[in-house]
JSON list of C-alpha atoms in Angstrom, two decimals:
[
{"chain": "A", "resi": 1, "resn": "UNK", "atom": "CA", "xyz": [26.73, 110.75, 10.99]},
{"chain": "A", "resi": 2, "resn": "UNK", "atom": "CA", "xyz": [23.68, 110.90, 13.24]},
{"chain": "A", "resi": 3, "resn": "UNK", "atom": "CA", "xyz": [21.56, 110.96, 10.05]},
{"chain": "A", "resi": 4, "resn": "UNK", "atom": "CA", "xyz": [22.78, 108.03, 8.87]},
{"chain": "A", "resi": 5, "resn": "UNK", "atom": "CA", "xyz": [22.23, 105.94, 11.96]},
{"chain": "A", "resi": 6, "resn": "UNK", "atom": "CA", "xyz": [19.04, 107.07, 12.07]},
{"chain": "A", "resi": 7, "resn": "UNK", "atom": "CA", "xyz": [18.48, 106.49, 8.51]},
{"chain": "A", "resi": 8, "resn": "UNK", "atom": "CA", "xyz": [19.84, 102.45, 9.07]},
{"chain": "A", "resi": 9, "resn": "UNK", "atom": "CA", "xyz": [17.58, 102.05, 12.15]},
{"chain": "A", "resi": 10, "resn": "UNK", "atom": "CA", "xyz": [14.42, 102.68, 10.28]},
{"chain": "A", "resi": 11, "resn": "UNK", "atom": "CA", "xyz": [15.63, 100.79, 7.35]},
{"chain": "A", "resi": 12, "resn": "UNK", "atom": "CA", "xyz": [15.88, 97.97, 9.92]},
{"chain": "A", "resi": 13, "resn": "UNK", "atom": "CA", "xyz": [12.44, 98.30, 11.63]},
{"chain": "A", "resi": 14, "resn": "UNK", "atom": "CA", "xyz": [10.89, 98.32, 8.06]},
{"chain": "A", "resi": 15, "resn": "UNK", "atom": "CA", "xyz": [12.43, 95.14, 7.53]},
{"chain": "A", "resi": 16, "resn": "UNK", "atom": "CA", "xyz": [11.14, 93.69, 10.71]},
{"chain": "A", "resi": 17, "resn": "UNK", "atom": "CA", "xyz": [8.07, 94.77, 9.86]},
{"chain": "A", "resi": 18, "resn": "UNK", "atom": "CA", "xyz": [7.56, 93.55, 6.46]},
{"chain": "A", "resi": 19, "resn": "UNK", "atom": "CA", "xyz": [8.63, 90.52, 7.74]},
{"chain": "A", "resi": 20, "resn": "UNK", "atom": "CA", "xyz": [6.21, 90.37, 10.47]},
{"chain": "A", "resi": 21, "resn": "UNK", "atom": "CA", "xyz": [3.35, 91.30, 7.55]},
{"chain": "A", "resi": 22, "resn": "UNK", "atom": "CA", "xyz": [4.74, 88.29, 5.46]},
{"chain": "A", "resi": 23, "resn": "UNK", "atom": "CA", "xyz": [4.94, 85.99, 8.29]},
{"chain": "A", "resi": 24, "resn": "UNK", "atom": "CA", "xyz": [1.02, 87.00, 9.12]},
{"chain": "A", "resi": 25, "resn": "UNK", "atom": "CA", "xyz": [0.19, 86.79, 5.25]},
{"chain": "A", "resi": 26, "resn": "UNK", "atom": "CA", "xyz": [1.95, 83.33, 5.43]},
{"chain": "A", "resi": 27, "resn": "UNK", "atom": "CA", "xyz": [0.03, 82.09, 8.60]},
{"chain": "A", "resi": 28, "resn": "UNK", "atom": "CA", "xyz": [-3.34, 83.45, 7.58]},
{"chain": "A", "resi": 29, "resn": "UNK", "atom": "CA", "xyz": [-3.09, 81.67, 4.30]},
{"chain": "A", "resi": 30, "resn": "UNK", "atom": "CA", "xyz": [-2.35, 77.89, 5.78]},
{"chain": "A", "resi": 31, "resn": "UNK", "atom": "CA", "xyz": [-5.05, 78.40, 8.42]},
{"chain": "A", "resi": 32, "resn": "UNK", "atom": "CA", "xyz": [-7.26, 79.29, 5.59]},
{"chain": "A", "resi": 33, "resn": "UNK", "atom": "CA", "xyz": [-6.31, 75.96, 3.37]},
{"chain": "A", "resi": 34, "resn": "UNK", "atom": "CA", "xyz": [-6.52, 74.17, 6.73]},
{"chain": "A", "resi": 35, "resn": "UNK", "atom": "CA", "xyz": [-10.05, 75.55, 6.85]},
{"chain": "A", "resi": 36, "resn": "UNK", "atom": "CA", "xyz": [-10.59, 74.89, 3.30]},
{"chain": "A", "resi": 37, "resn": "UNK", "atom": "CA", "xyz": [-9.23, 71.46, 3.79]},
{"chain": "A", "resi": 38, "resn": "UNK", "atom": "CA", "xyz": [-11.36, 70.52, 6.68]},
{"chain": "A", "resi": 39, "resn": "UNK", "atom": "CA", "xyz": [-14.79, 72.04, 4.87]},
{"chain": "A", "resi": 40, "resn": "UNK", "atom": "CA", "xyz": [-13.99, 69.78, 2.43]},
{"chain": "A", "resi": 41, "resn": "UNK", "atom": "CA", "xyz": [-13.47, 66.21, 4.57]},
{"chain": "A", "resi": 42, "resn": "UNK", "atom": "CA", "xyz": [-16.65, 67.90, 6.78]},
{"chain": "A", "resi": 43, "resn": "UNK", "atom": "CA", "xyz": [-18.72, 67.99, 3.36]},
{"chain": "A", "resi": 44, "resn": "UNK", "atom": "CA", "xyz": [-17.42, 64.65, 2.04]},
{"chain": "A", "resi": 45, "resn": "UNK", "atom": "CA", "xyz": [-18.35, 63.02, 5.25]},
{"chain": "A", "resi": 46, "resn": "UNK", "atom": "CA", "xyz": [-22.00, 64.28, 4.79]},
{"chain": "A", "resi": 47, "resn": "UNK", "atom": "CA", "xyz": [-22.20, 63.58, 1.49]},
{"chain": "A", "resi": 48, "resn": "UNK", "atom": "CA", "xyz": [-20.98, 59.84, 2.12]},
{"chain": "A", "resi": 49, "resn": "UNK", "atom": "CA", "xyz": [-23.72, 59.62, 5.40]},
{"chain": "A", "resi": 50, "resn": "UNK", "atom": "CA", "xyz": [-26.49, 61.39, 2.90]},
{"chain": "A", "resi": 51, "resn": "UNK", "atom": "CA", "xyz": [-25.51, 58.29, 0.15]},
{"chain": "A", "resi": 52, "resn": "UNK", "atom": "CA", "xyz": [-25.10, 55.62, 3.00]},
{"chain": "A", "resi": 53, "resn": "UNK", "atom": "CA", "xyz": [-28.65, 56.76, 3.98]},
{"chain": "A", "resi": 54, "resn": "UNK", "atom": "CA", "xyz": [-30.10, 56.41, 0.35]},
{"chain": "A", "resi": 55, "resn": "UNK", "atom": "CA", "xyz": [-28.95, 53.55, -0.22]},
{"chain": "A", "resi": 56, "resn": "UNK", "atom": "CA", "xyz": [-30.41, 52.61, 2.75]},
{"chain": "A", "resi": 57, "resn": "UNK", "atom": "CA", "xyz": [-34.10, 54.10, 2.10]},
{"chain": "A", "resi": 58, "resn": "UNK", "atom": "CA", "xyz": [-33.60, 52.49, -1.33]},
{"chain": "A", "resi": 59, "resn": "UNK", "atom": "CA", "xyz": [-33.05, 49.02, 0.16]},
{"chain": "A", "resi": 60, "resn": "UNK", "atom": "CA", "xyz": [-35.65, 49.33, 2.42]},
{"chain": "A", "resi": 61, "resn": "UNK", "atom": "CA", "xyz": [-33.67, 47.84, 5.13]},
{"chain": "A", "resi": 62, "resn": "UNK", "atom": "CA", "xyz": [-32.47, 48.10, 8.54]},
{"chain": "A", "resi": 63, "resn": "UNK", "atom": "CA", "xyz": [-29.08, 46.13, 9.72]},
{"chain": "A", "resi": 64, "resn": "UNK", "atom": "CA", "xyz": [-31.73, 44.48, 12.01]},
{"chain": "A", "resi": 65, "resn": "UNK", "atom": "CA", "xyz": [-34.61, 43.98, 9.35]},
{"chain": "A", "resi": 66, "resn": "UNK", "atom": "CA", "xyz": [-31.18, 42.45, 7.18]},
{"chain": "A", "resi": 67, "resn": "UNK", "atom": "CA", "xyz": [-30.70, 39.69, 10.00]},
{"chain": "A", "resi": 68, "resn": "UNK", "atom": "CA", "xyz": [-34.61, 38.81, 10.01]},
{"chain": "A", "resi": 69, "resn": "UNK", "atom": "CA", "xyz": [-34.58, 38.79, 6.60]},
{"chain": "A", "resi": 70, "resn": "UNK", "atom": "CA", "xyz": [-31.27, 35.99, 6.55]},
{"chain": "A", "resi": 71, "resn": "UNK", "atom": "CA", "xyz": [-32.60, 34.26, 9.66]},
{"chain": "A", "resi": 72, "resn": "UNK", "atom": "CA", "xyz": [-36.28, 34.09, 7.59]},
{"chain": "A", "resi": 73, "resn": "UNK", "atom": "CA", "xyz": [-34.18, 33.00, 4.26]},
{"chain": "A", "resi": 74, "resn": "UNK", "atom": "CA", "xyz": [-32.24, 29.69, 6.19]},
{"chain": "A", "resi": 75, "resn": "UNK", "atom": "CA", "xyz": [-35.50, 28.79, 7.80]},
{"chain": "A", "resi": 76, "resn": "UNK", "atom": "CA", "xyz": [-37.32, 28.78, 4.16]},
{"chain": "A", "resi": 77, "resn": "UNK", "atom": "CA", "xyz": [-34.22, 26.24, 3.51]},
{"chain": "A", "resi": 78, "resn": "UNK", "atom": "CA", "xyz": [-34.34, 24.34, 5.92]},
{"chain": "A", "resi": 79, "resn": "UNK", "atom": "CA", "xyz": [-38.52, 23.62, 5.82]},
{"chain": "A", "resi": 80, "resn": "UNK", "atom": "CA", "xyz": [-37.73, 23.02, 2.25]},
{"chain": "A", "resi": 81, "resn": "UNK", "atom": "CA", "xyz": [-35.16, 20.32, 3.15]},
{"chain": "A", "resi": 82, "resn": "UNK", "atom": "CA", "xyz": [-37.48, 19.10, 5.29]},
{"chain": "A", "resi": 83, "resn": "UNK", "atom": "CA", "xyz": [-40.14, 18.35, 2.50]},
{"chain": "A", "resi": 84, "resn": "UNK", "atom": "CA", "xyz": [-37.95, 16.73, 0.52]},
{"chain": "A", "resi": 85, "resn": "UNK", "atom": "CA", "xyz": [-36.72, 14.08, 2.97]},
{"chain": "A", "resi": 86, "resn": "UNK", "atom": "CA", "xyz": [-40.47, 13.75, 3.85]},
{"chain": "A", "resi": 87, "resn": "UNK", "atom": "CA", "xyz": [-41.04, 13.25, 0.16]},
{"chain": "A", "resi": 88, "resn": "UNK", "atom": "CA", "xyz": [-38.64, 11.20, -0.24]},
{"chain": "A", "resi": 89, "resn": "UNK", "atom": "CA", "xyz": [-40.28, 8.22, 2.20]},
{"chain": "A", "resi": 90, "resn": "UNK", "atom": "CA", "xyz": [-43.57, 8.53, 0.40]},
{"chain": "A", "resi": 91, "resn": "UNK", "atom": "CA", "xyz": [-42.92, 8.41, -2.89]},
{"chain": "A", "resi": 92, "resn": "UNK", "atom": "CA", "xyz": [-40.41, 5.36, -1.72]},
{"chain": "A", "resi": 93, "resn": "UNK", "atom": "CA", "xyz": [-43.39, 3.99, 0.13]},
{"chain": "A", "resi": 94, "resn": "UNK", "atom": "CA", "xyz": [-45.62, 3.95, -2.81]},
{"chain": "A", "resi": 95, "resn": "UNK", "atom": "CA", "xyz": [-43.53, 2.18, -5.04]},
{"chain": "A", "resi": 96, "resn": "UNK", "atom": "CA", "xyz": [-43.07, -0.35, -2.33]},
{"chain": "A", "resi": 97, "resn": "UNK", "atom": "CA", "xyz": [-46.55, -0.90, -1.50]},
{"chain": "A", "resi": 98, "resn": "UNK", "atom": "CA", "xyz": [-47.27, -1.74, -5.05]},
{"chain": "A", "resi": 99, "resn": "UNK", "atom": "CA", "xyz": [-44.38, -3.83, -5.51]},
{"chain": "A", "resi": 100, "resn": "UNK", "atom": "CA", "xyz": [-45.62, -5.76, -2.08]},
{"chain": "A", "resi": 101, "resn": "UNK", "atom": "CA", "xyz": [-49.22, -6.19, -3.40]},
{"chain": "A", "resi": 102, "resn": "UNK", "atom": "CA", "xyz": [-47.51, -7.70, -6.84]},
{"chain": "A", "resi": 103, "resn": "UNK", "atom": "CA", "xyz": [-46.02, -10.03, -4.91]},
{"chain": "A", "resi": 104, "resn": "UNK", "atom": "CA", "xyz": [-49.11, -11.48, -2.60]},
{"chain": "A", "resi": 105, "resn": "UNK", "atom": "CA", "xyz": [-51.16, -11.34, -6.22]},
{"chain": "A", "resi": 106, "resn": "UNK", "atom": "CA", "xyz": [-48.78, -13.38, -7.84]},
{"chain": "A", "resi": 107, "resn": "UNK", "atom": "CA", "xyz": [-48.41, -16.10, -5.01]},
{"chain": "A", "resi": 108, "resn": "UNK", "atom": "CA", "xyz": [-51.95, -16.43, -4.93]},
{"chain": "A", "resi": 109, "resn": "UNK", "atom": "CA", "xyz": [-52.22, -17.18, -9.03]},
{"chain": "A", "resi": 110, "resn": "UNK", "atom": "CA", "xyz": [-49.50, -19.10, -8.40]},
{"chain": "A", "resi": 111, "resn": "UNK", "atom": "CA", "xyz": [-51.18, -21.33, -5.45]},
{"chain": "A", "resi": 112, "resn": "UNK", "atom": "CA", "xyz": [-54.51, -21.35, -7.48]},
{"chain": "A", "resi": 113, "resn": "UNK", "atom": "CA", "xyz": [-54.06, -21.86, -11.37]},
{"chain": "A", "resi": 114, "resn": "UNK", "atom": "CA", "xyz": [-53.51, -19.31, -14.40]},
{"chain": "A", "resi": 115, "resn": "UNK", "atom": "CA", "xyz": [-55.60, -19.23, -17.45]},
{"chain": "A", "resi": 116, "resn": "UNK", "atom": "CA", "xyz": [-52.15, -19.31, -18.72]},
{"chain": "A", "resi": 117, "resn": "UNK", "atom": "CA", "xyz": [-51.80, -22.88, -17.30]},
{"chain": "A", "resi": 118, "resn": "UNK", "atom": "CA", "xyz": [-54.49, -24.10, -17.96]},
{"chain": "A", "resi": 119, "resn": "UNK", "atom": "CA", "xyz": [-53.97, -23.43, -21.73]},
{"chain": "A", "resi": 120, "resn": "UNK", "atom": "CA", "xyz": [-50.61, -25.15, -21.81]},
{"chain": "A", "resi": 121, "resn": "UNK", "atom": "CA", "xyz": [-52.20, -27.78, -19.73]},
{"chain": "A", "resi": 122, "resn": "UNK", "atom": "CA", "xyz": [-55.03, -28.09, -22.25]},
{"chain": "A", "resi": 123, "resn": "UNK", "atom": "CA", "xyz": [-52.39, -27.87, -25.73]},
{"chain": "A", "resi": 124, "resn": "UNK", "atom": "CA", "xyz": [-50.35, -30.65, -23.75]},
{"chain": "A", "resi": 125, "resn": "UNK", "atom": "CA", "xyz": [-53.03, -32.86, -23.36]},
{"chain": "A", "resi": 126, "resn": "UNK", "atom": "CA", "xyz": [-54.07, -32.47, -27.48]},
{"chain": "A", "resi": 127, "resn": "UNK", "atom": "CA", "xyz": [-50.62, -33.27, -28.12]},
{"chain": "A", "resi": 128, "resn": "UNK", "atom": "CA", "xyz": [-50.50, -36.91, -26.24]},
{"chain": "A", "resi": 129, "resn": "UNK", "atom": "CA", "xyz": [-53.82, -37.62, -27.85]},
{"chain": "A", "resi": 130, "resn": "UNK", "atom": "CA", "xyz": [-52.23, -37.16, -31.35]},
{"chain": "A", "resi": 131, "resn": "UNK", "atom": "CA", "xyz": [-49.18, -38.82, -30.30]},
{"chain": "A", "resi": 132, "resn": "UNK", "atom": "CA", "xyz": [-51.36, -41.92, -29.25]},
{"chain": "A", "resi": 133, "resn": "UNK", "atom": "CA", "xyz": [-54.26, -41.55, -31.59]},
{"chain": "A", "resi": 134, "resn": "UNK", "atom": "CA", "xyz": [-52.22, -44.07, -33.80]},
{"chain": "A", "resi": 135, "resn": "UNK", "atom": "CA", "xyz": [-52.27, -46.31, -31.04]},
{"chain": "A", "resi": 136, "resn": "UNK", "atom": "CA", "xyz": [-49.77, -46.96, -27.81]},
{"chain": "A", "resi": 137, "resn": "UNK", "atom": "CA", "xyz": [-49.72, -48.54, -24.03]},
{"chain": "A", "resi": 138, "resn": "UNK", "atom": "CA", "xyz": [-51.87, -47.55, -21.50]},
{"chain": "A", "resi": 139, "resn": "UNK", "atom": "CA", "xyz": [-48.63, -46.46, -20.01]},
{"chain": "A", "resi": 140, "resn": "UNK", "atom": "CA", "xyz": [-47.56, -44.19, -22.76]},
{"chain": "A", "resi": 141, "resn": "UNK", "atom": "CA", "xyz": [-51.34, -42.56, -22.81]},
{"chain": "A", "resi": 142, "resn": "UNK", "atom": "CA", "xyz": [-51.18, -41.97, -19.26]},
{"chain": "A", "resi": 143, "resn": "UNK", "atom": "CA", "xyz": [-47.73, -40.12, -19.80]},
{"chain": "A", "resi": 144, "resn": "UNK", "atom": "CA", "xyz": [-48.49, -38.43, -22.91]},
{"chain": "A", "resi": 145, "resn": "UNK", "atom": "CA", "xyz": [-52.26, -37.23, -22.50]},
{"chain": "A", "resi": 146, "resn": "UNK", "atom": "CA", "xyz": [-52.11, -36.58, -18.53]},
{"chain": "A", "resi": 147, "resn": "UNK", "atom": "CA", "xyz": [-48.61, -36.76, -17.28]},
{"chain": "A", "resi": 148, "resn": "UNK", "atom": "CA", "xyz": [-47.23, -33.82, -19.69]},
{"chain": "A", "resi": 149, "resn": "UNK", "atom": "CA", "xyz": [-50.07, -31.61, -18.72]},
{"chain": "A", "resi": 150, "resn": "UNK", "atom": "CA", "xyz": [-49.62, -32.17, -15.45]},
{"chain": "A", "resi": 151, "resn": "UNK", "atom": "CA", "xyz": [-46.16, -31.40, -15.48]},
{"chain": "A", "resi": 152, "resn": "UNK", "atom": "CA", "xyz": [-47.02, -28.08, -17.59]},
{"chain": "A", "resi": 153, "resn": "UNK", "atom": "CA", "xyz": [-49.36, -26.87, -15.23]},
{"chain": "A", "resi": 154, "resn": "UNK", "atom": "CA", "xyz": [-47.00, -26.91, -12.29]},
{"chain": "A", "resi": 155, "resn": "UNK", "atom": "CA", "xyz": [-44.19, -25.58, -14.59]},
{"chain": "A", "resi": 156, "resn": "UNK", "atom": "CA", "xyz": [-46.11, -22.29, -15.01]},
{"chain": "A", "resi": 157, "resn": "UNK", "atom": "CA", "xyz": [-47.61, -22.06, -11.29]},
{"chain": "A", "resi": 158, "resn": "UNK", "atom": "CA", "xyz": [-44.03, -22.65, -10.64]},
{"chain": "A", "resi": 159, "resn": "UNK", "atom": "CA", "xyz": [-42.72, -19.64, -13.05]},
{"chain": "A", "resi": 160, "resn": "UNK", "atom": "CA", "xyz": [-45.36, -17.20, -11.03]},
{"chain": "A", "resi": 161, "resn": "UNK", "atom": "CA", "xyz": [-44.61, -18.59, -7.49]},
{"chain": "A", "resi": 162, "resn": "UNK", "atom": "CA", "xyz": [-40.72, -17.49, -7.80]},
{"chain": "A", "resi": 163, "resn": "UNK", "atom": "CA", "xyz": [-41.73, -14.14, -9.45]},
{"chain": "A", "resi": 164, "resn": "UNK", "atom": "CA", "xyz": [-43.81, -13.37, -6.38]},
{"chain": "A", "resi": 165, "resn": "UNK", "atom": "CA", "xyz": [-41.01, -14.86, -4.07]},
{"chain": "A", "resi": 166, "resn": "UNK", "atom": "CA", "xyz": [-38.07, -12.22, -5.60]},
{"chain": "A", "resi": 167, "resn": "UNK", "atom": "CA", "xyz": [-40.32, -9.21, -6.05]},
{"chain": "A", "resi": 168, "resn": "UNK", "atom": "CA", "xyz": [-41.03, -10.17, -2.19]},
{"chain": "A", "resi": 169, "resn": "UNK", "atom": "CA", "xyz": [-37.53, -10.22, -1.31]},
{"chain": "A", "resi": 170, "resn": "UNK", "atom": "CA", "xyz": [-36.71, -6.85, -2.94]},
{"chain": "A", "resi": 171, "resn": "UNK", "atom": "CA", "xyz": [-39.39, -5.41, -1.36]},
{"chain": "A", "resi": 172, "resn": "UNK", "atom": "CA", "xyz": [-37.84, -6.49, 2.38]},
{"chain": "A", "resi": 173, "resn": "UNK", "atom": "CA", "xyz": [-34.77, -5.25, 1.21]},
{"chain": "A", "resi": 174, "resn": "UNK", "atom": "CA", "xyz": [-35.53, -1.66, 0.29]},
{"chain": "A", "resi": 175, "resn": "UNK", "atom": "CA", "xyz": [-35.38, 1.09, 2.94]},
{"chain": "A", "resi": 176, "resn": "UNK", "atom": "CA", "xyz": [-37.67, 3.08, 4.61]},
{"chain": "A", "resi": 177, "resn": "UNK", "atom": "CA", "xyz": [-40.54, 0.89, 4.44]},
{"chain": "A", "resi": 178, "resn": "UNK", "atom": "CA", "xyz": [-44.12, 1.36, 6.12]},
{"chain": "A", "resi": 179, "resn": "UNK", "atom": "CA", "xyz": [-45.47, -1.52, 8.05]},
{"chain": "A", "resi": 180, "resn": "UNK", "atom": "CA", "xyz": [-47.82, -2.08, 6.37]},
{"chain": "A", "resi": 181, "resn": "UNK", "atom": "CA", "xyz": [-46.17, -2.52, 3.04]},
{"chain": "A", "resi": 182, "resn": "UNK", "atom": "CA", "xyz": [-43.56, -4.71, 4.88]},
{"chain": "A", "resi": 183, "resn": "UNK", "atom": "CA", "xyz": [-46.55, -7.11, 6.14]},
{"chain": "A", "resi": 184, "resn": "UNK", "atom": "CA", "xyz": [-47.74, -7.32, 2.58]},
{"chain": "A", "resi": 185, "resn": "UNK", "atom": "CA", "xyz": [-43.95, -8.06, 1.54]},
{"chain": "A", "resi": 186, "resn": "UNK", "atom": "CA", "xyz": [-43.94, -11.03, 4.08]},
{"chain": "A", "resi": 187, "resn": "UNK", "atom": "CA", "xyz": [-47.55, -12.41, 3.06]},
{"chain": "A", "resi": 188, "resn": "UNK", "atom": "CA", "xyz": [-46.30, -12.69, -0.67]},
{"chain": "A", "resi": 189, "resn": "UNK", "atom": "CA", "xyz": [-43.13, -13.94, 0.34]},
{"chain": "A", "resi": 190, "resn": "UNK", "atom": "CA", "xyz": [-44.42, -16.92, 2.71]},
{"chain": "A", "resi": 191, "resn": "UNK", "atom": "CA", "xyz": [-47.10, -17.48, 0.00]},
{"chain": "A", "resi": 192, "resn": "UNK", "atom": "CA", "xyz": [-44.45, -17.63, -3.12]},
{"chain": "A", "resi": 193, "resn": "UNK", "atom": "CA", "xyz": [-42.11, -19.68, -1.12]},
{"chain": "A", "resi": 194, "resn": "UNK", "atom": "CA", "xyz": [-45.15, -22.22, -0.35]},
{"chain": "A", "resi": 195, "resn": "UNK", "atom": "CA", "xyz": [-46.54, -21.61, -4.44]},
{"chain": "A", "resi": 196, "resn": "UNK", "atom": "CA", "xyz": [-42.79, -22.65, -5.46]},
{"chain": "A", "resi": 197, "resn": "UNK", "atom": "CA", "xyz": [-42.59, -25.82, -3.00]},
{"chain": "A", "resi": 198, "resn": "UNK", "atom": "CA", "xyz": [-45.68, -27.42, -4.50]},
{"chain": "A", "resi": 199, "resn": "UNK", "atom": "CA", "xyz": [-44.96, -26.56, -7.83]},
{"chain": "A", "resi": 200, "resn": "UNK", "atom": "CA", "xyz": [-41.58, -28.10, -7.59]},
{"chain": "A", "resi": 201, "resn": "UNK", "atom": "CA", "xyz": [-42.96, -31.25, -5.71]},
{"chain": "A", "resi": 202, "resn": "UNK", "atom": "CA", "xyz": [-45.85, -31.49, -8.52]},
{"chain": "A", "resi": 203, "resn": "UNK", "atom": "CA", "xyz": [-43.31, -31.46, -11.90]},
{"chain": "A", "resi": 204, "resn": "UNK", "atom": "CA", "xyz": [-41.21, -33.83, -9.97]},
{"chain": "A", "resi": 205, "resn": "UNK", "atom": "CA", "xyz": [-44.09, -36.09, -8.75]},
{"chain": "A", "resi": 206, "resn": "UNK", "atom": "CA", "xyz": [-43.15, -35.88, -5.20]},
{"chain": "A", "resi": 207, "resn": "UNK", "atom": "CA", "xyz": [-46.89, -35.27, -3.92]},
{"chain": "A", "resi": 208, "resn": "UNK", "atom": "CA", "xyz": [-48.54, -37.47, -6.11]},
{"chain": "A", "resi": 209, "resn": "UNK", "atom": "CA", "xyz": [-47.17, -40.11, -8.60]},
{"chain": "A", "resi": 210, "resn": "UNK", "atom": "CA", "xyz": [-48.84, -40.66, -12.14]},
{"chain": "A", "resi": 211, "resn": "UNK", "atom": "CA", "xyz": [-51.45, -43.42, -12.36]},
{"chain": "A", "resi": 212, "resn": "UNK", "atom": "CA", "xyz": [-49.83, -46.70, -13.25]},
{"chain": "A", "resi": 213, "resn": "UNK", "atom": "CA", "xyz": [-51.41, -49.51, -15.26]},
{"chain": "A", "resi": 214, "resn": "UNK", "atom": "CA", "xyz": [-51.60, -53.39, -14.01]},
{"chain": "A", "resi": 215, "resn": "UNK", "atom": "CA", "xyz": [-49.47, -55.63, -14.67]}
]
């Protein structure tokens, strides 16, 4: 009977220490995945610094040299803004400046004579002599040879004067203007406005009334 207890005791402590050897084998094999497991997030952290620092050698760039290079960028922008509102101006100035000189040239042909005018002025005046080659008044010569060119003459002077006056006016009107160009604007204006009053007196005989015969 002794022998038999004794036999059931070391059958137990060979249990036990199986057990104890499994529970080891069990323990030494989840601290070696653990190991395993941290290796591996250990290497993929390197290898994701070592690509994070290519790229960044590649790029040639620093987060700092990346802010120059965007602060550098928006001023580019904004100097190129810049030219184009100071383009803008000029190239408006030179169209108004010529538009302005236009006008003063075309108020002073207007105040002086055309060789257009001068021409109608000139067919007029052969037209009333073959009107009153077969004979007429002295009344109807006067109207027909001298009256009609007359009245031609400040027709066209007339034309030219209002030309200079609007191109004047839309000159004033536009923006951005030099001062100079705006002084221009103003001479052509005061001199079409003044071409355009004597015209208009002249065809309507307001000035100076055609030459009358006795009675």
């Amino acid at each position: 009977m002794d022998t038999k207890t004794t036999e059931k005791t070391a059958a137990s402590k060979t249990d036990e220490v199986d057990e104890a050897a499994e529970g080891t084998s069990t323990e030494t094999a989840g601290a070696a995945e653990a190991a395993a497991d941290a290796g591996t997030t250990e290497a993929a952290a390197d290898a994701g610094a070592t690509a994070g620092a290519v790229a960044a050698a590649d790029a040639g760039t620093t987060p700092d040299a990346a802010a120059d290079l965007l602060d550098e960028t928006d001023d580019e922008q904004d100097e190129d803004e810049l030219d184009d509102e100071a383009a803008s101006p000029e190239a408006t100035g030179i169209g108004a400046g010529g538009a302005a000189v236009v006008s003063a040239a075309l108020s002073a042909v207007a105040l002086t004579g055309t060789w257009t005018g001068k021409v109608v002025a000139e067919r007029e005046t052969l037209i009333g002599q073959i009107k009153t080659s077969g004979g007429g008044t002295p009344a109807q010569q006067i109207n027909e040879i001298y009256g009609d060119a007359w009245h031609s003459t400040a027709l066209v002077n007339g034309v030219f004067a209002l030309l200079a006056l609007v191109v004047a006016v839309l000159v004033l009107t536009l923006p951005r203007r030099p001062a100079w160009v705006r002084a221009v604007a103003v001479a052509g204006a005061v001199l079409g406005g003044l071409g355009l009053l004597l015209s208009v007196g002249t065809y309507f005989d307001l000035f100076l009334s055609l030459p009358t015969t006795g009675s």
